[in-house]
PDB file of C-alpha atoms and ligand atoms in Angstrom:
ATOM      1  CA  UNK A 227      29.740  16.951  -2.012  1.00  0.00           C
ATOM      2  CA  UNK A 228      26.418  15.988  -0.853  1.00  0.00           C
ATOM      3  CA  UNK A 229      23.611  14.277  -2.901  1.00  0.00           C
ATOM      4  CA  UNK A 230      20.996  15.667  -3.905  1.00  0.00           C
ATOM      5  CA  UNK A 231      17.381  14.016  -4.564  1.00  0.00           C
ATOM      6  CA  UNK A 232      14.258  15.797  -5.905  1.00  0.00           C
ATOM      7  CA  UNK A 233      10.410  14.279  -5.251  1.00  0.00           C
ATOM      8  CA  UNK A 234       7.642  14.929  -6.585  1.00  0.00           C
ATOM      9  CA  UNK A 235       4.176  15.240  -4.694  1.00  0.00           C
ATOM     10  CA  UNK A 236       6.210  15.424  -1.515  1.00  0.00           C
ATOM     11  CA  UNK A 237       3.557  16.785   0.542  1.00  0.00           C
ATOM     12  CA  UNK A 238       1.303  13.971   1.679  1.00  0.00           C
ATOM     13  CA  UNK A 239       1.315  10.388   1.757  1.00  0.00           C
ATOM     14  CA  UNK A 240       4.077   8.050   0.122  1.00  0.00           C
ATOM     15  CA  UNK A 241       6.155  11.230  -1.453  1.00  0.00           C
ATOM     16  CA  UNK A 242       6.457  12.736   2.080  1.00  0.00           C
ATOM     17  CA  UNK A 243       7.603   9.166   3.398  1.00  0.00           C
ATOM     18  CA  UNK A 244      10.051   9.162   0.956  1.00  0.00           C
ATOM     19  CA  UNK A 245      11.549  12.949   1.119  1.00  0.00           C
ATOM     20  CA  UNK A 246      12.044  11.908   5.433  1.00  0.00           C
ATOM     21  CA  UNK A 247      13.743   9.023   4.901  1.00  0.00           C
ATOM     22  CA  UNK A 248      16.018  10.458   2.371  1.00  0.00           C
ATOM     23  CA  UNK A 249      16.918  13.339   3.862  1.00  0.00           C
ATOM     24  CA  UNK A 250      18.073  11.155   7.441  1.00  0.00           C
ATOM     25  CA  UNK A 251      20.018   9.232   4.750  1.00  0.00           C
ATOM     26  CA  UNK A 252      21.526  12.707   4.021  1.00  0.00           C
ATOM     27  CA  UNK A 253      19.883  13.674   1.031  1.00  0.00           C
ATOM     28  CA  UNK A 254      19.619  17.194   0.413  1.00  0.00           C
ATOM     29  CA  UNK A 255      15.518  16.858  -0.941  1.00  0.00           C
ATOM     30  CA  UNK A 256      13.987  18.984  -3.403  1.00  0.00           C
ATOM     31  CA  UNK A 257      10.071  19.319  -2.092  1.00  0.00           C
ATOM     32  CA  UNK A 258       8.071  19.384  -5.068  1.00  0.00           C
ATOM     33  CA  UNK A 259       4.034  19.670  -4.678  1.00  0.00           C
ATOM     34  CA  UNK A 260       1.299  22.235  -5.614  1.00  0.00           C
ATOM     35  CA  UNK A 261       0.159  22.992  -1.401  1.00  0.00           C
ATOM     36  CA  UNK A 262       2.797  25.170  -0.149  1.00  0.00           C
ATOM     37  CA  UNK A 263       1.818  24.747   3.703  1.00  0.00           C
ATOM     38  CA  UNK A 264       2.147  20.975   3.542  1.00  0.00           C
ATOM     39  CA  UNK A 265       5.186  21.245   2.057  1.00  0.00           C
ATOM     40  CA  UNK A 266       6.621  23.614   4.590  1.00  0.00           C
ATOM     41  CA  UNK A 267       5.680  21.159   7.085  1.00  0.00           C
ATOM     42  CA  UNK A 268       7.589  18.592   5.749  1.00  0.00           C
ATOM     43  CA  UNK A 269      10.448  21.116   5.184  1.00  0.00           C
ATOM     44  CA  UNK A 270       9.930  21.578   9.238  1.00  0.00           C
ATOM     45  CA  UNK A 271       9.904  17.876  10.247  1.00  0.00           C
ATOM     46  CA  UNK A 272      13.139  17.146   8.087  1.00  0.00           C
ATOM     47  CA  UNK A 273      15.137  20.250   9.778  1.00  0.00           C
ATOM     48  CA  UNK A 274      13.617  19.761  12.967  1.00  0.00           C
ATOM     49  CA  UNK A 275      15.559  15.861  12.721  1.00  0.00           C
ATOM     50  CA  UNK A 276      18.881  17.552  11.456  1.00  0.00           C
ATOM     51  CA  UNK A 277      18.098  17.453   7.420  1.00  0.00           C
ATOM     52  CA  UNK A 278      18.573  19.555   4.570  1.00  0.00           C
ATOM     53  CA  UNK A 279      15.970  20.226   2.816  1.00  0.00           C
ATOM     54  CA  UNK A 280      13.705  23.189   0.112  1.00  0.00           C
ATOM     55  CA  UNK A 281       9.917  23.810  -1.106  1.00  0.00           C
ATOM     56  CA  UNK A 282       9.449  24.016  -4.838  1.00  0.00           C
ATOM     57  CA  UNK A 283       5.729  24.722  -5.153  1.00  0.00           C
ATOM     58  CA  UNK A 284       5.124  23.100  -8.889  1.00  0.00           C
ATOM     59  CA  UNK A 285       1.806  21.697 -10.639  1.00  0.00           C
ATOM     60  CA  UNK A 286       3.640  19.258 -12.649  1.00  0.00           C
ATOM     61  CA  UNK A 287       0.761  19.046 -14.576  1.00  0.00           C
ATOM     62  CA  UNK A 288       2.244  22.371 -16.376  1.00  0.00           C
ATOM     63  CA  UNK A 289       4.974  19.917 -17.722  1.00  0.00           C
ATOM     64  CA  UNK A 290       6.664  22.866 -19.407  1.00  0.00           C
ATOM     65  CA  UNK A 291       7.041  24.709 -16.857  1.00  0.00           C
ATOM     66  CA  UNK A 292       8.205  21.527 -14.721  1.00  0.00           C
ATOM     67  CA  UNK A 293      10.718  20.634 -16.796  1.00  0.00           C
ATOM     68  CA  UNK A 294      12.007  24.367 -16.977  1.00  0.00           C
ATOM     69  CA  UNK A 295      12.480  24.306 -13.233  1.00  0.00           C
ATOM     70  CA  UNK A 296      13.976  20.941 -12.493  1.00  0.00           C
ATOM     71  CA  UNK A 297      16.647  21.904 -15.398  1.00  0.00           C
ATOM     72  CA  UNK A 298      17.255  24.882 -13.505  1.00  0.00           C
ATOM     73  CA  UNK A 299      17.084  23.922  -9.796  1.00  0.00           C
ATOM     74  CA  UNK A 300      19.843  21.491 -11.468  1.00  0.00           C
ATOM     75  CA  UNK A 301      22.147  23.609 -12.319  1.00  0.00           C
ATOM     76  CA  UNK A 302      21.836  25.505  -8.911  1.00  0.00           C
ATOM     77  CA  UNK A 303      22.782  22.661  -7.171  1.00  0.00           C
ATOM     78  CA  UNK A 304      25.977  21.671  -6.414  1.00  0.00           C
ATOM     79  CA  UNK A 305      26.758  18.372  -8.274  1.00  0.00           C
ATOM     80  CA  UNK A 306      23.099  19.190  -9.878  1.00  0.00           C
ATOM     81  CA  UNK A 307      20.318  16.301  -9.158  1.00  0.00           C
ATOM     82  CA  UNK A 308      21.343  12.793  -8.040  1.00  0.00           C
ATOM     83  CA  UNK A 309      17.780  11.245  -7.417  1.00  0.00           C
ATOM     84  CA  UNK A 310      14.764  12.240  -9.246  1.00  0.00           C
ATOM     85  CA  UNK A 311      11.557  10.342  -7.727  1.00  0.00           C
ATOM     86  CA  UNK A 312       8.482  10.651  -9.852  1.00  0.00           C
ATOM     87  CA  UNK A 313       5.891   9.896  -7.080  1.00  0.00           C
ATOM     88  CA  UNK A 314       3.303  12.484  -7.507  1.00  0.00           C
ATOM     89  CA  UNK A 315       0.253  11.137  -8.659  1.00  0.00           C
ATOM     90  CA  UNK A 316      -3.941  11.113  -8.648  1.00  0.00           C
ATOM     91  CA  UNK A 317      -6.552   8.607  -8.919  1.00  0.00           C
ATOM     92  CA  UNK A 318      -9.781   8.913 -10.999  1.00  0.00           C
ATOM     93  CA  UNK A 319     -11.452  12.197 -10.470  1.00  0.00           C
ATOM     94  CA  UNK A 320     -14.789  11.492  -8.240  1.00  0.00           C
ATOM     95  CA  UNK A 321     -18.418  12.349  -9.376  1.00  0.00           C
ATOM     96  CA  UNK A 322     -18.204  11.173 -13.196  1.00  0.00           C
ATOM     97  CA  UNK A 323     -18.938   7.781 -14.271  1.00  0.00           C
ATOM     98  CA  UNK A 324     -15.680   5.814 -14.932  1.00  0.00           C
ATOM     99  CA  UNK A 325     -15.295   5.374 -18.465  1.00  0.00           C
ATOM    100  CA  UNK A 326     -16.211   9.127 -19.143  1.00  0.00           C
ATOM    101  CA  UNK A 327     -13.421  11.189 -20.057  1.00  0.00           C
ATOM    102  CA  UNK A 328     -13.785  13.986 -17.100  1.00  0.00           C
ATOM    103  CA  UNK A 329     -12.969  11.205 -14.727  1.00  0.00           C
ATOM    104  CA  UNK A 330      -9.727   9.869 -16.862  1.00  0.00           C
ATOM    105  CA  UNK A 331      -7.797  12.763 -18.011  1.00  0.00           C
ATOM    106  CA  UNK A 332      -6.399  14.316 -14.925  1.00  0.00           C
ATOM    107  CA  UNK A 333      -5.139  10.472 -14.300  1.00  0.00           C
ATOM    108  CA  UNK A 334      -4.054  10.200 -17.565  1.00  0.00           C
ATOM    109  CA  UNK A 335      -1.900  13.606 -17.646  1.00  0.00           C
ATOM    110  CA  UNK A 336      -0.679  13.378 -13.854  1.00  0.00           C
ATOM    111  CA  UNK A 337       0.367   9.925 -13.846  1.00  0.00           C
ATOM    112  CA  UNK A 338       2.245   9.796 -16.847  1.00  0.00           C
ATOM    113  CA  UNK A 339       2.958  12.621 -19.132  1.00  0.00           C
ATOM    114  CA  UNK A 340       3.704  14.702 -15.885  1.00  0.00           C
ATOM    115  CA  UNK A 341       5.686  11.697 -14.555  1.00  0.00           C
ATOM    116  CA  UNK A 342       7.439  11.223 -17.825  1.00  0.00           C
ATOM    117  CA  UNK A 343       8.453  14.599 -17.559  1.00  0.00           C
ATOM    118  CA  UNK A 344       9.800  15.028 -14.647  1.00  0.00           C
ATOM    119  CA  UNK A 345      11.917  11.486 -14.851  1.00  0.00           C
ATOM    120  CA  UNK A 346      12.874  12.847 -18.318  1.00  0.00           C
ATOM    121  CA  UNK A 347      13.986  16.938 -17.357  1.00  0.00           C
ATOM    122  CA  UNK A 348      17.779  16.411 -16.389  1.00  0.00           C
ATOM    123  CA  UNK A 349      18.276  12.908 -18.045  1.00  0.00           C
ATOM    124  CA  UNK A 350      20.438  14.521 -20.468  1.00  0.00           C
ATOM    125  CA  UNK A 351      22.654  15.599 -18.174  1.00  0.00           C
ATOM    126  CA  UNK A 352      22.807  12.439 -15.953  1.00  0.00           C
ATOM    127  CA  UNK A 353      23.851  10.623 -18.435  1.00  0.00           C
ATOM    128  CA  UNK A 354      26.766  13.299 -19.412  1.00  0.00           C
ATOM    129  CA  UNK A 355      27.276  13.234 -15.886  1.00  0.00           C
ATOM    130  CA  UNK A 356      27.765   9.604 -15.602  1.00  0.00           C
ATOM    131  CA  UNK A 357      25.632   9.008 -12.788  1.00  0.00           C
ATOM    132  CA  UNK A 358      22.104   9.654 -11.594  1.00  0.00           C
ATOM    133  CA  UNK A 359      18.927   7.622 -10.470  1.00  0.00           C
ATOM    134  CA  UNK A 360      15.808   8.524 -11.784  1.00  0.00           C
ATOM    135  CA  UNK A 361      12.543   6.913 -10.104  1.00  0.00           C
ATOM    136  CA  UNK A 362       9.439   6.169 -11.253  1.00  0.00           C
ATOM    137  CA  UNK A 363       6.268   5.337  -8.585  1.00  0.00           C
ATOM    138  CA  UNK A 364       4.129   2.974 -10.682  1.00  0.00           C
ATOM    139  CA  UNK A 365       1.817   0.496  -8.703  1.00  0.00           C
ATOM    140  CA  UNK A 366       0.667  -2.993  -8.628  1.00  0.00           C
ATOM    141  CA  UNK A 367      -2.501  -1.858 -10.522  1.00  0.00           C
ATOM    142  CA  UNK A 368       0.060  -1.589 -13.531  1.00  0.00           C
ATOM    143  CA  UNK A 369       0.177  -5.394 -13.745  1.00  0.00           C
ATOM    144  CA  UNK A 370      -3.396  -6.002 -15.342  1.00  0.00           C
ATOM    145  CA  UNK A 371      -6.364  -4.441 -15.838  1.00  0.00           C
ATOM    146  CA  UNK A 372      -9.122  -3.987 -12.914  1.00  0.00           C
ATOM    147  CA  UNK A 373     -12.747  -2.323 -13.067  1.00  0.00           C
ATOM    148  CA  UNK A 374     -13.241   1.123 -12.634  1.00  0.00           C
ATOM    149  CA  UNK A 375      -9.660   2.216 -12.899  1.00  0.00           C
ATOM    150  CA  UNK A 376      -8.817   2.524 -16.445  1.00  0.00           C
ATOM    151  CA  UNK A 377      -6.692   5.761 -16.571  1.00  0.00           C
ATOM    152  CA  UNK A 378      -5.080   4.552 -13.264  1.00  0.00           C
ATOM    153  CA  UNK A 379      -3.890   1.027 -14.369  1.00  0.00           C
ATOM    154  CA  UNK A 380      -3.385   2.362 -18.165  1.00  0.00           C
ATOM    155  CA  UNK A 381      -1.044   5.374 -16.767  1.00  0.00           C
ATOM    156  CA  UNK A 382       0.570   3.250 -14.143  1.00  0.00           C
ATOM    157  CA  UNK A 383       1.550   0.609 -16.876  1.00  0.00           C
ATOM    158  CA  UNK A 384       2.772   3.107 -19.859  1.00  0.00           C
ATOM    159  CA  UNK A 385       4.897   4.534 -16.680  1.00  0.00           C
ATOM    160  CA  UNK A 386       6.379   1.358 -16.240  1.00  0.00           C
ATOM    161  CA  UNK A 387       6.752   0.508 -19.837  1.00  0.00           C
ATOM    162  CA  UNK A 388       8.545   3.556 -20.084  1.00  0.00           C
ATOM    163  CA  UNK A 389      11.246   2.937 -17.481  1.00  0.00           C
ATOM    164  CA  UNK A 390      12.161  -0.201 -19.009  1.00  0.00           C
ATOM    165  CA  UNK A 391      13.057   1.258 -22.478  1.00  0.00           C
ATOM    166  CA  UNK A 392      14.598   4.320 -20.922  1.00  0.00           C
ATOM    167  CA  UNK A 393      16.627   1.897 -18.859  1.00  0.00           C
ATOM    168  CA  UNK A 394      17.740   0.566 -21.769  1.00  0.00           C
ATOM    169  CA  UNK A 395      18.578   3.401 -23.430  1.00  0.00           C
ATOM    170  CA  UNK A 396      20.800   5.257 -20.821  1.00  0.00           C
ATOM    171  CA  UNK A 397      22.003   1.882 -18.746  1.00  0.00           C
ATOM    172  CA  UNK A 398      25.325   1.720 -20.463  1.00  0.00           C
ATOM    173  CA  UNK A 399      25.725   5.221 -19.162  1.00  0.00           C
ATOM    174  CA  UNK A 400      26.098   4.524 -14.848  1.00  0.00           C
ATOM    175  CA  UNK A 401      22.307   5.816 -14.573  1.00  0.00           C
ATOM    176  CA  UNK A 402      20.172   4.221 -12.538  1.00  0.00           C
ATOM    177  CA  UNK A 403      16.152   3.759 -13.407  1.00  0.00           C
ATOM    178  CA  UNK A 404      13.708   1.789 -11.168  1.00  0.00           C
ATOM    179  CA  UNK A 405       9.621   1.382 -11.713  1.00  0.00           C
ATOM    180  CA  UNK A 406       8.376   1.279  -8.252  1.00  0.00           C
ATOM    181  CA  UNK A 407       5.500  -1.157  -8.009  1.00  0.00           C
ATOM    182  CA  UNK A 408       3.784  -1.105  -4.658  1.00  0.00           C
ATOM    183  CA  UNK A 409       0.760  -2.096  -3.399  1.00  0.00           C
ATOM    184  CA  UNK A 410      -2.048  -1.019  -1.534  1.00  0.00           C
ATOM    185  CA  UNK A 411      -0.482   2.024   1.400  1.00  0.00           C
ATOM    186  CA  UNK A 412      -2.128   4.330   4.060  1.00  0.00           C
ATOM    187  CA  UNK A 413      -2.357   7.865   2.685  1.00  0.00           C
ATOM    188  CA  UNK A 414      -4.935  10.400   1.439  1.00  0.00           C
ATOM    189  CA  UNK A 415      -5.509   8.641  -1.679  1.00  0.00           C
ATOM    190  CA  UNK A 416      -6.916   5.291  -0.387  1.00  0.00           C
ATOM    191  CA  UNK A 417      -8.418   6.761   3.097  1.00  0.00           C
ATOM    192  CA  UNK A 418     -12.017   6.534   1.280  1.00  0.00           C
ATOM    193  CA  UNK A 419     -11.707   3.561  -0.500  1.00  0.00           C
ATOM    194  CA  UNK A 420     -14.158   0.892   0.437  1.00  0.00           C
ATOM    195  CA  UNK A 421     -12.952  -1.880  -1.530  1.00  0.00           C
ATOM    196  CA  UNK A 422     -10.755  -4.679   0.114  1.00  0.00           C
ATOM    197  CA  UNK A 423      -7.022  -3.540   0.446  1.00  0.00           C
ATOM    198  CA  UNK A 424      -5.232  -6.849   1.046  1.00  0.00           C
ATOM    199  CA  UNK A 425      -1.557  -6.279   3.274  1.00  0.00           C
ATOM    200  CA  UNK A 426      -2.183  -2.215   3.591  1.00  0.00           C
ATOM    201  CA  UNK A 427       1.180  -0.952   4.588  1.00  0.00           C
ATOM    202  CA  UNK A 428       2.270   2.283   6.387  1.00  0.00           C
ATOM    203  CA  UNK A 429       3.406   5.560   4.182  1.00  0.00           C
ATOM    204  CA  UNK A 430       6.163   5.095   6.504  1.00  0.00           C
ATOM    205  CA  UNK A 431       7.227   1.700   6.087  1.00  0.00           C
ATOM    206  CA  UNK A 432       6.775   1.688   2.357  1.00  0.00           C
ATOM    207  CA  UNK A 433       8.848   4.542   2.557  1.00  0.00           C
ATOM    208  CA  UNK A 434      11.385   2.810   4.121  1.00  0.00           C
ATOM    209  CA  UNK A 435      10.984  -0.442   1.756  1.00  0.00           C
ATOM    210  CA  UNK A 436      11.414   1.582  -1.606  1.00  0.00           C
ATOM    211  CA  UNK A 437      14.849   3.552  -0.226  1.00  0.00           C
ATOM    212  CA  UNK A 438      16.700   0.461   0.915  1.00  0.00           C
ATOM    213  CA  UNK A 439      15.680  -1.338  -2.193  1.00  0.00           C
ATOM    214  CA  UNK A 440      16.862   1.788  -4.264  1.00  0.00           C
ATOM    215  CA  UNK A 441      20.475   1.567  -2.881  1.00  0.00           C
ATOM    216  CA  UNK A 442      21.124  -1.274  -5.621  1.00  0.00           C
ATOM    217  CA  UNK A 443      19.572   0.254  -8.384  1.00  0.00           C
ATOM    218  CA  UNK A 444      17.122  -2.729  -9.469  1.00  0.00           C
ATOM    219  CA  UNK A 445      14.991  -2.140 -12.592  1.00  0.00           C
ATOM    220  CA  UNK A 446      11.604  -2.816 -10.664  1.00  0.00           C
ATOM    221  CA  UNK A 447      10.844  -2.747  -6.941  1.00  0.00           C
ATOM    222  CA  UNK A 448       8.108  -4.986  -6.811  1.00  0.00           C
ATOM    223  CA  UNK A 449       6.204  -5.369  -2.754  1.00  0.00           C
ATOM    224  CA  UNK A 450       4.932  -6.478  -0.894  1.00  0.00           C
ATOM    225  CA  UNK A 451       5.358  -9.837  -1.436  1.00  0.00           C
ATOM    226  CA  UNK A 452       3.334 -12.483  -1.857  1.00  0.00           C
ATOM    227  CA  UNK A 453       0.279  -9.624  -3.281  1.00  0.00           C
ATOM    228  CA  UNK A 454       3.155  -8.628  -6.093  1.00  0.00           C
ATOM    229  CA  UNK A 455       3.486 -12.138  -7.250  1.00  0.00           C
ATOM    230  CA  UNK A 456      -0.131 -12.660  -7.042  1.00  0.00           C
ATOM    231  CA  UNK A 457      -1.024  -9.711  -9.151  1.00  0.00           C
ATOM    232  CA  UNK A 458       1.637 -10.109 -11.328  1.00  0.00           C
ATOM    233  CA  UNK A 459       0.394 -14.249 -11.970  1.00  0.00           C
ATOM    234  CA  UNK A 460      -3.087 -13.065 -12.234  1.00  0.00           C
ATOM    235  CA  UNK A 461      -2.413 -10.153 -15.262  1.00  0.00           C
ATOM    236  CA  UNK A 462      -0.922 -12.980 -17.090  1.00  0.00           C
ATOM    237  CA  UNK A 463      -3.984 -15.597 -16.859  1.00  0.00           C
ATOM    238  CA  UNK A 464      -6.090 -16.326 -19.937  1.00  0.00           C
ATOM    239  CA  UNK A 465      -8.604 -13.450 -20.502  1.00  0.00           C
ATOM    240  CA  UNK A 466     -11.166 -15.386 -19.831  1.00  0.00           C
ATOM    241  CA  UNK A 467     -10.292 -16.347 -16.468  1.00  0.00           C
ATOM    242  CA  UNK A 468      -9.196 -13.085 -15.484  1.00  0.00           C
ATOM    243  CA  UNK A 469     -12.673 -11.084 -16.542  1.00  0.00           C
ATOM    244  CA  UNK A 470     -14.248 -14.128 -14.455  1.00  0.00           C
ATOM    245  CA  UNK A 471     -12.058 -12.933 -11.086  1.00  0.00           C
ATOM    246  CA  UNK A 472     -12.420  -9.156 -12.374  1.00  0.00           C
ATOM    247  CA  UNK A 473     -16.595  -9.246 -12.735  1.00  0.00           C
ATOM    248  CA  UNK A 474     -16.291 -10.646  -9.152  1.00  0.00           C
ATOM    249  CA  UNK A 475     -13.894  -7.374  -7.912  1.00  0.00           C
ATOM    250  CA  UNK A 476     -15.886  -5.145  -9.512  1.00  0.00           C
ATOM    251  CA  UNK A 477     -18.710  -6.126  -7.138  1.00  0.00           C
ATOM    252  CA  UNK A 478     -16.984  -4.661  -4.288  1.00  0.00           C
ATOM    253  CA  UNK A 479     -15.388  -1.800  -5.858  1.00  0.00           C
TER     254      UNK A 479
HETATM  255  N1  NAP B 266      -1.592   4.794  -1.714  1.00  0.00           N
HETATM  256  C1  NAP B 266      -1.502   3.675  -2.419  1.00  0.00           C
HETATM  257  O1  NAP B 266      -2.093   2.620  -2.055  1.00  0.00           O
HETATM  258  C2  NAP B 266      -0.684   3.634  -3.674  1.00  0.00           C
HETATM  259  C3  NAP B 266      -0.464   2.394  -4.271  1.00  0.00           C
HETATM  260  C4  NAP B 266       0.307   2.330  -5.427  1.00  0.00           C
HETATM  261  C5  NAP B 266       0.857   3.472  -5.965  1.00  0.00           C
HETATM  262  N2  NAP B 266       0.622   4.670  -5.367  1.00  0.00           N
HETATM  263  C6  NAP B 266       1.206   5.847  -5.984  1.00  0.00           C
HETATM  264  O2  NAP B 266       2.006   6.526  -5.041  1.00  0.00           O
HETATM  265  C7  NAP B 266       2.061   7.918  -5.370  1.00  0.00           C
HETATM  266  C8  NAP B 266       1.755   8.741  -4.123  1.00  0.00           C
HETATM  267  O3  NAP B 266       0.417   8.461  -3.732  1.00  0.00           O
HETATM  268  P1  NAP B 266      -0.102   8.614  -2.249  1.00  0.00           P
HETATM  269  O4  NAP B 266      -0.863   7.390  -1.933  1.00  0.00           O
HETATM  270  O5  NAP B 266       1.003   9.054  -1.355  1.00  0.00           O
HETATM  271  O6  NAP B 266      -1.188   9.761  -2.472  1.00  0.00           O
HETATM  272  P2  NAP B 266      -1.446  11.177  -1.778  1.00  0.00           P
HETATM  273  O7  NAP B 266      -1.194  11.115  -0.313  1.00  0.00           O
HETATM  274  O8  NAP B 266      -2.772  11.604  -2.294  1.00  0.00           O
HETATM  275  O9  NAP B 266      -0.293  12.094  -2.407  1.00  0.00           O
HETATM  276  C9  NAP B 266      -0.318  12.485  -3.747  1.00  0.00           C
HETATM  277  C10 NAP B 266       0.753  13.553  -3.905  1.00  0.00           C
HETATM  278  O10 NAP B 266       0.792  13.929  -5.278  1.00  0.00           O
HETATM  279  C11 NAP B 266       0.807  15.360  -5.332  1.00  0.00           C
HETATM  280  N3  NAP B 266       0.224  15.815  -6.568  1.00  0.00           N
HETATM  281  C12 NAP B 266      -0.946  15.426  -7.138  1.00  0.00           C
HETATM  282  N4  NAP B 266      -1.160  16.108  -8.270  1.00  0.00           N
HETATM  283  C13 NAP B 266      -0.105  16.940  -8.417  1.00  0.00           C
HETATM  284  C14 NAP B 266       0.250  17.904  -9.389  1.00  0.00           C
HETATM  285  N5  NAP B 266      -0.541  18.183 -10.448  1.00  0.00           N
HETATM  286  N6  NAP B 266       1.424  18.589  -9.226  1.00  0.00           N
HETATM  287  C15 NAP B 266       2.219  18.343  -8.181  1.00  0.00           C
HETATM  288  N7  NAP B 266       1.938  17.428  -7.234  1.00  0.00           N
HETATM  289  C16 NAP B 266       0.786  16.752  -7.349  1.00  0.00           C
HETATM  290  C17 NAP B 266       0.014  15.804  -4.096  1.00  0.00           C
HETATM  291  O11 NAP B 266       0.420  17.094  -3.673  1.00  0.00           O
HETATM  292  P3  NAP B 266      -0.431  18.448  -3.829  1.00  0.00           P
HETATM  293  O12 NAP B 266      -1.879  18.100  -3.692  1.00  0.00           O
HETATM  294  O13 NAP B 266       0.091  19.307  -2.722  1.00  0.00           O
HETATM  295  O14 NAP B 266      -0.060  18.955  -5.173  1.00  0.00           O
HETATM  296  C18 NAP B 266       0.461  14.781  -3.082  1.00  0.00           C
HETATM  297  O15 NAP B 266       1.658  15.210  -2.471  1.00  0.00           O
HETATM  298  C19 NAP B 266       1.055   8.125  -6.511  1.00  0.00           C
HETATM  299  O16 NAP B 266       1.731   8.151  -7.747  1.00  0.00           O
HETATM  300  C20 NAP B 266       0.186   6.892  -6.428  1.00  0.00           C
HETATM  301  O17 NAP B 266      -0.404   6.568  -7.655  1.00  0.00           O
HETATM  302  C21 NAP B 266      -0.140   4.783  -4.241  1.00  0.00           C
END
């Protein structure tokens, strides 16, 4: 029986990393993603390479109706869902200041009520099953608080919060459940940013990181290294060191 693996804003960027690499690993992959064309791309670059892969156009925003589908694009699968990656996710909506709510709440909803959703839809039934994986994509931003970016690192962190007490609930169980924290990477989302982007990586080789890492089932994937331990060190320094560094980035953000 093969496996099966379902991700979330496959169409672009990290997601679409992720859905090639699994599918040479010989994942069937479940393309989720509002853009239909983009995602038949994808569909075409995975057969094209000898894959298996399907397009599920979904706004998980709609988390009703996301969770509907993933329950029943579970049961139509043979074995049902092995690897659920929660990847799909959006920045701070443009044009509003930052701290008004127009430019937090699509952040807020996409990154983790739609992501807690999705990881959520067929836990149940992993954990009957006795195995499963379910992934979350969180970021380095989740590690402390930076300027301009409050719905980002607020979501990114509740994500990660939430992995660790679901992994707690369902580890005795054989299910798997990783928080993905990665830093700055190549894609759509950070092609306009103007800010410094210290050891940018390839969608591709992140991609390629987060997979093998996955294979033993860690609780956190934190890279790249050293900008994860430095991030991490830096959320933990007295407040009043950190706004010091912080009133400097938010110069150049
Ligand atoms: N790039 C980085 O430096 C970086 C760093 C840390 C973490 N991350 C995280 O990595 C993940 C992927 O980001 P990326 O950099 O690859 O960005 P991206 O290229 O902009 O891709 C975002 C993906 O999310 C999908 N998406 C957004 N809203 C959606 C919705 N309502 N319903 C369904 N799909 C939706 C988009 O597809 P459609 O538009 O077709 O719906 C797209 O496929 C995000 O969670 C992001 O926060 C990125």
């Amino acid at each position: 029986m093969g496996r099966n693996a379902l991700v979330t804003g496959a169409s672009s960027g990290i997601g679409r990393a992720l859905s090639e690499r699994l599918a040479r690993d010989g994942y069937h992959v479940v393309l989720c993603a509002r853009r239909a064309e983009p995602l038949r791309d994808v569909l075409r670059a995975i057969e094209a390479a000898g894959g298996s892969a399907s397009v599920e156009v979904m706004d998980v925003a709609d988390v009703e109706r996301t969770v509907n589908r993933i329950r029943e694009i579970d049961r139509s699968l043979p074995g049902g869902i092995d690897l659920v990656i929660a990847n799909a996710g959006v920045g701070e909506r443009k044009g509003h200041v930052s701290y008004a709510w127009e430019a937090l709440a699509d952040a807020c909803h996409v990154n983790f009520t739609a992501a807690t959703a999705t990881l959520t839809a067929v836990l149940p039934e992993m954990v009957t099953r006795g195995r499963g994986h379910i992934v979350g994509i969180s970021s380095l931003a989740s590690f402390g608080p930076l300027p301009k970016s409050a719905a980002y690192c607020a979501a990114k962190a509740g994500l990660s919060m939430l992995l660790d007490c679901l992994r707690l609930d369902v580890e005795a169980s054989g299910v798997k459940v990783t928080a993905v924290h990665v830093g700055f990477v190549k894609t759509p989302m950070t092609e306009k940013a103007t800010h410094p982007m210290p050891q940018l990586m390839s969608a591709e080789y992140a991609a390629d990181h987060i997979v093998r890492a996955l294979a033993k089932g860690p609780a956190t994937v934190d890279f790249p290294q050293p900008l994860a331990a430095v991030t991490w060190a830096a959320g933990r320094l007295p407040r009043g060191v950190r706004d010091l560094l912080q009133r400097g980035l938010a110069r150049v953000r």
